[in-house]
Amino acid sequence: TTLFRSKQWYQRRVRAPDDLCSTLVLHGEDHTLGNVVRHMLIKNPEVEFAGYSVPHPSENKINLRIQTYETPCLAVMYRALDDITSVCDHVLERIDAADKMWTEPKVEGS
């Protein structure tokens, strides 16, 4: 989570006075992260709108637009990133369990 909270990783471009509408520029990212973050943001009932765009194929950044009802944009962004981390951890646990099941020696007769 240190990477996600680094100020060098993102830049705020548009900010509403009430902090409920922002455009974040995520440097060094593309559709891979943009679509996942957008999906997690949209699943959050506190988010009114979430979308992203790649300004130009040769630019290695995305513009992520977030609009919320009452919660500040960065708070829902951090929650989305934490949720993504939880999903990835769960998937890794399931893969490890399946790998262990298939690689352990089988005892005959059981």
Tab-separated table of C-alpha atoms in Angstrom:
chain	number	residue	atom	x	y	z
A	1	THR	CA	0.000	0.000	0.000
A	2	THR	CA	2.987	2.348	0.264
A	3	LEU	CA	3.134	2.651	-3.521
A	4	PHE	CA	-0.516	3.696	-3.741
A	5	ARG	CA	-0.141	6.404	-1.108
A	6	SER	CA	2.972	7.909	-2.686
A	7	LYS	CA	2.390	11.443	-3.960
A	8	GLN	CA	4.709	10.769	-6.907
A	9	TRP	CA	2.381	8.051	-8.208
A	10	TYR	CA	-0.603	10.316	-8.746
A	11	GLN	CA	-1.366	13.964	-9.323
A	12	ARG	CA	-4.651	15.788	-8.792
A	13	ARG	CA	-5.718	17.872	-11.754
A	14	VAL	CA	-9.261	18.997	-10.969
A	15	ARG	CA	-10.557	19.431	-7.485
A	16	ALA	CA	-13.948	20.657	-6.349
A	17	PRO	CA	-14.050	22.845	-3.234
A	18	ASP	CA	-15.974	20.142	-1.351
A	19	ASP	CA	-13.538	17.361	-2.436
A	20	LEU	CA	-16.377	15.325	-3.971
A	21	CYS	CA	-15.170	15.520	-7.564
A	22	SER	CA	-11.571	14.973	-8.698
A	23	THR	CA	-9.495	13.895	-11.649
A	24	LEU	CA	-6.394	11.959	-10.669
A	25	VAL	CA	-3.533	11.430	-13.083
A	26	LEU	CA	-1.933	8.034	-12.399
A	27	HIS	CA	1.561	8.026	-13.835
A	28	GLY	CA	3.085	4.815	-15.162
A	29	GLU	CA	-0.291	3.070	-15.500
A	30	ASP	CA	-2.539	1.933	-18.346
A	31	HIS	CA	-5.843	0.143	-18.972
A	32	THR	CA	-4.789	-2.783	-16.765
A	33	LEU	CA	-5.042	-0.839	-13.516
A	34	GLY	CA	-7.498	1.760	-14.806
A	35	ASN	CA	-10.247	-0.745	-15.514
A	36	VAL	CA	-9.779	-2.592	-12.217
A	37	VAL	CA	-9.854	0.616	-10.163
A	38	ARG	CA	-12.874	1.919	-12.077
A	39	HIS	CA	-14.707	-1.350	-11.449
A	40	MET	CA	-14.000	-1.281	-7.703
A	41	LEU	CA	-15.010	2.371	-7.488
A	42	ILE	CA	-18.314	1.755	-9.276
A	43	LYS	CA	-19.148	-1.076	-6.850
A	44	ASN	CA	-18.958	1.404	-3.970
A	45	PRO	CA	-22.396	2.928	-3.240
A	46	GLU	CA	-20.705	6.178	-2.130
A	47	VAL	CA	-19.449	6.754	-5.702
A	48	GLU	CA	-21.705	8.615	-8.104
A	49	PHE	CA	-19.372	8.375	-11.120
A	50	ALA	CA	-16.023	6.750	-11.907
A	51	GLY	CA	-14.294	6.595	-15.255
A	52	TYR	CA	-10.841	6.694	-16.746
A	53	SER	CA	-9.152	7.546	-20.000
A	54	VAL	CA	-5.724	7.183	-21.529
A	55	PRO	CA	-4.858	10.629	-22.947
A	56	HIS	CA	-2.698	9.209	-25.736
A	57	PRO	CA	-1.326	5.710	-26.442
A	58	SER	CA	2.247	6.984	-26.263
A	59	GLU	CA	1.703	8.504	-22.802
A	60	ASN	CA	2.154	6.120	-19.904
A	61	LYS	CA	-0.573	7.550	-17.674
A	62	ILE	CA	-4.312	7.482	-17.115
A	63	ASN	CA	-6.797	10.142	-16.053
A	64	LEU	CA	-9.155	8.769	-13.402
A	65	ARG	CA	-12.298	10.799	-12.755
A	66	ILE	CA	-14.145	10.240	-9.469
A	67	GLN	CA	-17.343	11.890	-8.277
A	68	THR	CA	-18.898	10.969	-4.933
A	69	TYR	CA	-22.061	11.791	-3.025
A	70	GLU	CA	-20.608	12.696	0.392
A	71	THR	CA	-17.231	10.977	0.911
A	72	PRO	CA	-14.006	12.679	-0.252
A	73	CYS	CA	-12.619	11.254	-3.497
A	74	LEU	CA	-9.276	10.179	-2.083
A	75	ALA	CA	-11.011	8.242	0.700
A	76	VAL	CA	-12.986	6.148	-1.806
A	77	MET	CA	-9.863	5.755	-3.958
A	78	TYR	CA	-7.891	4.361	-1.003
A	79	ARG	CA	-10.795	2.042	-0.165
A	80	ALA	CA	-10.901	0.778	-3.771
A	81	LEU	CA	-7.159	0.101	-3.698
A	82	ASP	CA	-7.495	-1.724	-0.359
A	83	ASP	CA	-10.363	-3.803	-1.803
A	84	ILE	CA	-8.225	-4.695	-4.837
A	85	THR	CA	-5.430	-5.783	-2.505
A	86	SER	CA	-7.886	-7.967	-0.548
A	87	VAL	CA	-9.180	-9.612	-3.716
A	88	CYS	CA	-5.623	-10.307	-4.915
A	89	ASP	CA	-4.700	-11.774	-1.503
A	90	HIS	CA	-7.764	-14.045	-1.623
A	91	VAL	CA	-6.925	-15.255	-5.131
A	92	LEU	CA	-3.336	-16.001	-4.094
A	93	GLU	CA	-4.565	-17.971	-1.059
A	94	ARG	CA	-6.872	-20.045	-3.266
A	95	ILE	CA	-4.075	-20.724	-5.753
A	96	ASP	CA	-1.718	-21.777	-2.945
A	97	ALA	CA	-4.381	-24.095	-1.475
A	98	ALA	CA	-5.054	-25.695	-4.866
A	99	ASP	CA	-1.333	-26.076	-5.530
A	100	LYS	CA	-0.816	-27.703	-2.137
A	101	MET	CA	-3.706	-30.097	-2.761
A	102	TRP	CA	-2.240	-31.228	-6.081
A	103	THR	CA	1.417	-31.410	-5.036
A	104	GLU	CA	1.051	-33.264	-1.716
A	105	PRO	CA	1.705	-36.988	-2.018
A	106	LYS	CA	-1.495	-38.990	-2.151
A	107	VAL	CA	-2.008	-41.720	0.430
A	108	GLU	CA	-3.420	-44.834	-1.184
A	109	GLY	CA	-6.637	-46.178	0.246
A	110	SER	CA	-8.034	-42.820	1.250
